CSV table of C-alpha atoms in Angstrom, one decimal:
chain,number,residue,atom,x,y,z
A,14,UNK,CA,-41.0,149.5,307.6
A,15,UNK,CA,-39.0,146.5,309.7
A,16,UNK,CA,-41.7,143.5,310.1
A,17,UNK,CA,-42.0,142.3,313.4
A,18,UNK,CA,-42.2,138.7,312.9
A,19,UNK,CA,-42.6,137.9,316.5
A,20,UNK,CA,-45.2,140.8,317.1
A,21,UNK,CA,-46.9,139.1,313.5
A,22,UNK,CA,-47.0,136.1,315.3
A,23,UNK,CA,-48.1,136.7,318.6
A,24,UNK,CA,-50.7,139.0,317.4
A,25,UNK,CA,-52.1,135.8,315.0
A,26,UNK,CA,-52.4,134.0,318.2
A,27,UNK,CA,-54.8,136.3,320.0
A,28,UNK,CA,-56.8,136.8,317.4
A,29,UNK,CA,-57.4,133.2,316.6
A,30,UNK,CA,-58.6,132.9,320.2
A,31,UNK,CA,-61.1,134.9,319.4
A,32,UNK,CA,-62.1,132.9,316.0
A,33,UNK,CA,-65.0,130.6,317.9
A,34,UNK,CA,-67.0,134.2,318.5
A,35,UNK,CA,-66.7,134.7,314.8
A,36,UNK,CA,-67.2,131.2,313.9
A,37,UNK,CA,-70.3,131.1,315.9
A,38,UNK,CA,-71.6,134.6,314.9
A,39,UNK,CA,-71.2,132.8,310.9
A,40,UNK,CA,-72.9,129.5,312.1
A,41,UNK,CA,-75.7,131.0,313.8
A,42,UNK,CA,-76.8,133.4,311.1
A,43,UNK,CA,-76.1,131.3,308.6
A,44,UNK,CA,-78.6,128.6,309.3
A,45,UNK,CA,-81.1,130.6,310.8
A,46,UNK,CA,-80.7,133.2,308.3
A,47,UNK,CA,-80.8,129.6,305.3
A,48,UNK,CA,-84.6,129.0,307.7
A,49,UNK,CA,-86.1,132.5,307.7
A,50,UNK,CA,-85.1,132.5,303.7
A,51,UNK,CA,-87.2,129.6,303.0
A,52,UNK,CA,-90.0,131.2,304.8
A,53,UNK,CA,-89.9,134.1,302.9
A,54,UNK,CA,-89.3,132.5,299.4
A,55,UNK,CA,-92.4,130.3,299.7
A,56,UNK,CA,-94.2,133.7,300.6
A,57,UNK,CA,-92.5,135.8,297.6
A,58,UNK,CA,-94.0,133.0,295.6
A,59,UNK,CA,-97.3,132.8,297.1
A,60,UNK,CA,-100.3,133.5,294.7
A,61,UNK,CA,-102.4,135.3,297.8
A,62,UNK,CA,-101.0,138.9,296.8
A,63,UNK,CA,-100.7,140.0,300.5
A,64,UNK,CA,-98.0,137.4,301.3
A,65,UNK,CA,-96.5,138.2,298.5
A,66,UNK,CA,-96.0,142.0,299.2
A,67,UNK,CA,-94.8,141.3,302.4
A,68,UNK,CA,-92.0,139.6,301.4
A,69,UNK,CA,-91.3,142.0,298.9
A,70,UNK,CA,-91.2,144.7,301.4
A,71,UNK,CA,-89.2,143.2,303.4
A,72,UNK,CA,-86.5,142.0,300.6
A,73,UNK,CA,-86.9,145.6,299.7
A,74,UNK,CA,-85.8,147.0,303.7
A,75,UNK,CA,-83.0,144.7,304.6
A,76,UNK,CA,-81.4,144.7,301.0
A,77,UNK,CA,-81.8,148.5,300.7
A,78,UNK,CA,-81.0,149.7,303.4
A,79,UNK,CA,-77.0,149.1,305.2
A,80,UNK,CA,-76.2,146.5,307.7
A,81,UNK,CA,-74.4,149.0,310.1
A,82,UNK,CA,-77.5,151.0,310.4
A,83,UNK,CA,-79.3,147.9,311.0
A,84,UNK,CA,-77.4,146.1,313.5
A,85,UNK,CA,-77.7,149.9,315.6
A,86,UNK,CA,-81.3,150.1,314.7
A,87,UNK,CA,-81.5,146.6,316.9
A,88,UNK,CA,-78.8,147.1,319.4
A,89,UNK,CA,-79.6,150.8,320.5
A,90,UNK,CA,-83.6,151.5,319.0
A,91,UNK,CA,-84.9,148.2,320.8
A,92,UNK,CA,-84.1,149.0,324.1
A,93,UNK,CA,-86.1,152.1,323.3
A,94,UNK,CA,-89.2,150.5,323.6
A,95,UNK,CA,-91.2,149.5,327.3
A,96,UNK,CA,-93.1,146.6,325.3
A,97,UNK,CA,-89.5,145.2,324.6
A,98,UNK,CA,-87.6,145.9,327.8
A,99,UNK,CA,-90.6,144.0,330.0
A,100,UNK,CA,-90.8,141.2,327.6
A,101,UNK,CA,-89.5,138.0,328.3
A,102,UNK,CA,-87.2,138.3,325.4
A,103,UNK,CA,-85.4,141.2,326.9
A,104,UNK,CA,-82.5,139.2,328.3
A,105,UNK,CA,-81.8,138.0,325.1
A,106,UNK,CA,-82.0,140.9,322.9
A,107,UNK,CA,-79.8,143.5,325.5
A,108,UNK,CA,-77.2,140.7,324.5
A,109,UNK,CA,-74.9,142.1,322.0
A,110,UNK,CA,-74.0,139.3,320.6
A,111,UNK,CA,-77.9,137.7,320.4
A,112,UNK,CA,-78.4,141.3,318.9
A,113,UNK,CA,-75.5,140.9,316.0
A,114,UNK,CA,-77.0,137.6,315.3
A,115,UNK,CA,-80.6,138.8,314.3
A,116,UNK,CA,-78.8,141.7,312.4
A,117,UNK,CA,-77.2,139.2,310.5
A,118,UNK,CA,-79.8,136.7,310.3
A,119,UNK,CA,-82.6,139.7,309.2
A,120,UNK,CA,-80.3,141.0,306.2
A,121,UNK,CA,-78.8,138.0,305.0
A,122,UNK,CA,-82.4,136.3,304.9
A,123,UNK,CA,-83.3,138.8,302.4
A,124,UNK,CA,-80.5,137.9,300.1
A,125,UNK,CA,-80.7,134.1,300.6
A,126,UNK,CA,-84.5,134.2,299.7
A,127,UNK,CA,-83.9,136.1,296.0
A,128,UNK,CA,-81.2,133.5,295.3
A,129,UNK,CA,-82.9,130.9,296.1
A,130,UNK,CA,-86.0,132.5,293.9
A,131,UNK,CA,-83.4,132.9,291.1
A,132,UNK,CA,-82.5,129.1,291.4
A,133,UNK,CA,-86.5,128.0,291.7
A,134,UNK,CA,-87.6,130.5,288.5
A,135,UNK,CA,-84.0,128.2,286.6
A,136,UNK,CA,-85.8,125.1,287.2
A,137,UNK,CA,-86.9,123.5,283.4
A,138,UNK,CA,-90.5,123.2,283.4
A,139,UNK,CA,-90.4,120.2,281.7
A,140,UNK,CA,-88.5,118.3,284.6
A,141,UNK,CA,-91.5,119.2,287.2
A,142,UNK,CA,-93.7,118.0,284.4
A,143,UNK,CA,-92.0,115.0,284.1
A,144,UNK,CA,-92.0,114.3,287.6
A,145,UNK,CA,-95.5,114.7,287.4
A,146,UNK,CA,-96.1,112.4,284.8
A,147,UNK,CA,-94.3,109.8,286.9
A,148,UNK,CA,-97.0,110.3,289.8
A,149,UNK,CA,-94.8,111.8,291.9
A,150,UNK,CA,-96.6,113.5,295.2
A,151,UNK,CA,-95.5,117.2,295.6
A,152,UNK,CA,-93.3,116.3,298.4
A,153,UNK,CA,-91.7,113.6,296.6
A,154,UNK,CA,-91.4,116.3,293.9
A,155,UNK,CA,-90.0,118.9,296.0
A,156,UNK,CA,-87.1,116.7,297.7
A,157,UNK,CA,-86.7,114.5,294.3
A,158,UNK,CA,-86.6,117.4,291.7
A,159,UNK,CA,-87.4,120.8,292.8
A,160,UNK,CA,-85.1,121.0,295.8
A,161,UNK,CA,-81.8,119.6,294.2
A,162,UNK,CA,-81.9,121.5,291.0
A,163,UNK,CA,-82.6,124.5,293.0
A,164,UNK,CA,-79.9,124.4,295.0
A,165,UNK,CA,-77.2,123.6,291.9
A,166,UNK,CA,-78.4,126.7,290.2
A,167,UNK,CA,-78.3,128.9,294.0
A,168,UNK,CA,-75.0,127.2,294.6
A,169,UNK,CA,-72.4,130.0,293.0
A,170,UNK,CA,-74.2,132.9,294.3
A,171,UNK,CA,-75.0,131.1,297.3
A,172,UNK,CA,-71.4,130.6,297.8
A,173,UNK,CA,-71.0,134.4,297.5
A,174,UNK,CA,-73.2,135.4,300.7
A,175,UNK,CA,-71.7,132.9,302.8
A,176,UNK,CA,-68.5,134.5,301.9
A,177,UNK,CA,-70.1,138.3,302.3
A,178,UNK,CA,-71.5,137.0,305.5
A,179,UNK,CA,-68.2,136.2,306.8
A,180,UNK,CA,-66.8,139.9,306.3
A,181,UNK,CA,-69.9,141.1,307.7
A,182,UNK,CA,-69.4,139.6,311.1
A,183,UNK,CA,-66.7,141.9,311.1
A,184,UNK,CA,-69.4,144.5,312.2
A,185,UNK,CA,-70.5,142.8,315.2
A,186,UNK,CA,-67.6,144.6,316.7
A,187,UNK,CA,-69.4,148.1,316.2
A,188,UNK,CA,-71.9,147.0,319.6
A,189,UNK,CA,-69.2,145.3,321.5
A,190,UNK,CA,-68.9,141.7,320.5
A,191,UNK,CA,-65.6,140.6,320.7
A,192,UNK,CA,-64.9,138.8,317.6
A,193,UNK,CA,-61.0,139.0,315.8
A,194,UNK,CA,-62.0,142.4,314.5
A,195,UNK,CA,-63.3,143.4,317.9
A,196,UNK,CA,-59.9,142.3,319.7
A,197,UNK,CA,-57.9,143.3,316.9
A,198,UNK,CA,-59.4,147.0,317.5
A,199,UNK,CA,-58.3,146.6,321.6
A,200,UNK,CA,-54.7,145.4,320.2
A,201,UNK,CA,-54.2,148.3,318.3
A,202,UNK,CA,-55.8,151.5,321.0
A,203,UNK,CA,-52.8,149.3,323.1
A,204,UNK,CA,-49.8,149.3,320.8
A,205,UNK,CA,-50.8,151.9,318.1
A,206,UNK,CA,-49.6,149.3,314.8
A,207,UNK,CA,-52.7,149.4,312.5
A,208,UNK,CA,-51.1,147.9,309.9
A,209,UNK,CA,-49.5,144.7,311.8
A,210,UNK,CA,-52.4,144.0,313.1
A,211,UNK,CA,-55.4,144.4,310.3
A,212,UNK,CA,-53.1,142.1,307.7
A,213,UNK,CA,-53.0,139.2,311.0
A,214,UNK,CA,-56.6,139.9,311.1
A,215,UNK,CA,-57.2,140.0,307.3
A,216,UNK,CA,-55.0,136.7,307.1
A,217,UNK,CA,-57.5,134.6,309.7
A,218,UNK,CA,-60.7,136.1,307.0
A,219,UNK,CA,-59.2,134.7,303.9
A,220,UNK,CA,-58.6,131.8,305.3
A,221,UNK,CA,-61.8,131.0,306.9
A,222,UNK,CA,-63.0,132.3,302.7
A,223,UNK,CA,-60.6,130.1,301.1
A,224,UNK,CA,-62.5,126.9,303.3
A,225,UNK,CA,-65.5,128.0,302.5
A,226,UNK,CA,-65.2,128.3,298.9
A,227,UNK,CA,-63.5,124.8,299.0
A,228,UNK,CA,-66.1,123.6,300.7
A,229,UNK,CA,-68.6,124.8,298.1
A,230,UNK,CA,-67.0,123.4,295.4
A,231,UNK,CA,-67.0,120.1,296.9
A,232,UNK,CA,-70.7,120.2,297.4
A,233,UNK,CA,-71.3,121.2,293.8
A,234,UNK,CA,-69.0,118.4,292.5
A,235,UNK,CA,-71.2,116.5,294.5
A,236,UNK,CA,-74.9,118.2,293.3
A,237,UNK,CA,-73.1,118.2,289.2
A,238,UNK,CA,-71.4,114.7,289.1
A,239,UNK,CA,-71.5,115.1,285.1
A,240,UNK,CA,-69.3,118.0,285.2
A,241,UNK,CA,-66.5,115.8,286.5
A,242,UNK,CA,-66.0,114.9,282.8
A,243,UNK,CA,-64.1,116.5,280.2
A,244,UNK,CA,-65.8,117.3,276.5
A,245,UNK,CA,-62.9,114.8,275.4
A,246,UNK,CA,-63.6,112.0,277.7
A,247,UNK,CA,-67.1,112.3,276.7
A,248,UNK,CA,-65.8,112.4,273.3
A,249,UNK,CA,-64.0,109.1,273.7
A,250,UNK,CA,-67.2,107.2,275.8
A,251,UNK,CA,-68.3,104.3,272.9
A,252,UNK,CA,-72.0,104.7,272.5
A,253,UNK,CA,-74.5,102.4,273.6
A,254,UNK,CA,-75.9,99.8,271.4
A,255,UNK,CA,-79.3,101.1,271.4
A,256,UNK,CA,-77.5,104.6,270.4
């Protein structure tokens, strides 16, 4: 096979112009998804049992069941209901790209709120306990201690559903939103080269990973400053007098 290097390139350039659709598809569901996660987590770890088995019901749907059949489930099954199409929402959610977003945002919620639980059930008991000792209010305990610590143990996997979430705009192109895999599939019904144009569009995915997981690492340099250190170094450090 000859590689069209102009074809490579011009192809790169329309589907980056279609980036800011996939960027904002990421953004959007991202921190809404990061909200309705903390909603549900503080209700997975409620002690009134109902709250509790609603959230596990509903970890239990949107983990269980596949984000294709989701997204349709919103975008076609909706519409379906008179309730829906004379609500005031209605204008938003015949939108396909309003209806990708709560597809996203629904499923990736799910996920977000058993990380975060894994990251929460991490925490040492005896660092709330301290804080406690200290007099610390609970929301001085929850920003101070429980928040922080939570998120450095989340952080890895956390990492890893931003990065799924990424791919999983890809989807969005399924109800018509045109992201780079939604113009990518109009490029190729025009000039029939799957293969040109899926490794441009793979290219523009990796990349947008790559940032992210550079970005990630940066924030847990931040949240693990210790780390920073090597064994040797700390070999090295002269002790303190009063050690």
């Amino acid at each position: 096979m000859v590689i069209d290097f102009a074809f490579l390139g011009d192809t790169f350039l329309k589907l980056s112009a279609a980036l800011p659709v996939t960027l904002g598809l990421f953004a959007c569901s991202f921190l809404l998804g990061g909200v309705l996660a903390l909603g549900i987590l503080a209700m997975r770890m409620s002690q009134w049992r109902v709250l509790s088995s609603v959230a596990r019901g509903y970890i239990l749907v949107f983990r269980g069941s596949p984000l294709m059949i989701q997204l349709f489930l919103i975008y076609y099954g909706l519409g379906q209901f008179g309730v829906i199409r004379h609500s005031f929402l209605w204008p938003l959610l015949r939108e396909p790209f309003i209806c990708a977003v709560l597809a996203l945002v629904l499923c990736t919620a799910a996920y977000t709120a058993e990380i975060l639980r894994g990251g929460l059930l991490a925490i040492p008991a005896g660092q709330i306990e301290a804080g406690r000792a200290c007099g610390m209010s609970r929301l001085l305990l929850l920003r101070r201690i429980i928040a922080p610590v939570m998120l450095r143990y989340a952080l890895p996997a956390y990492s890893t559903e931003a990065i799924l979430l990424v791919k999983s705009t890809a989807l969005a192109s399924l109800v018509t939103v045109w992201d780079v895999t939604g113009v990518a599939q109009q490029i190729i019904q025009r000039t029939y080269r799957t293969m040109e144009v899926f490794l441009c569009a793979a290219a523009i995915y990796l990349i947008l990973n790559f940032i992210i997981v550079q970005l990630y690492a940066l924030l847990e340099r931040r949240l693990t400053p210790h780390t920073r250190q090597s064994p040797r170094t700390l070999a090295l450090k002269p002790a303190s007098k009063g050690e």
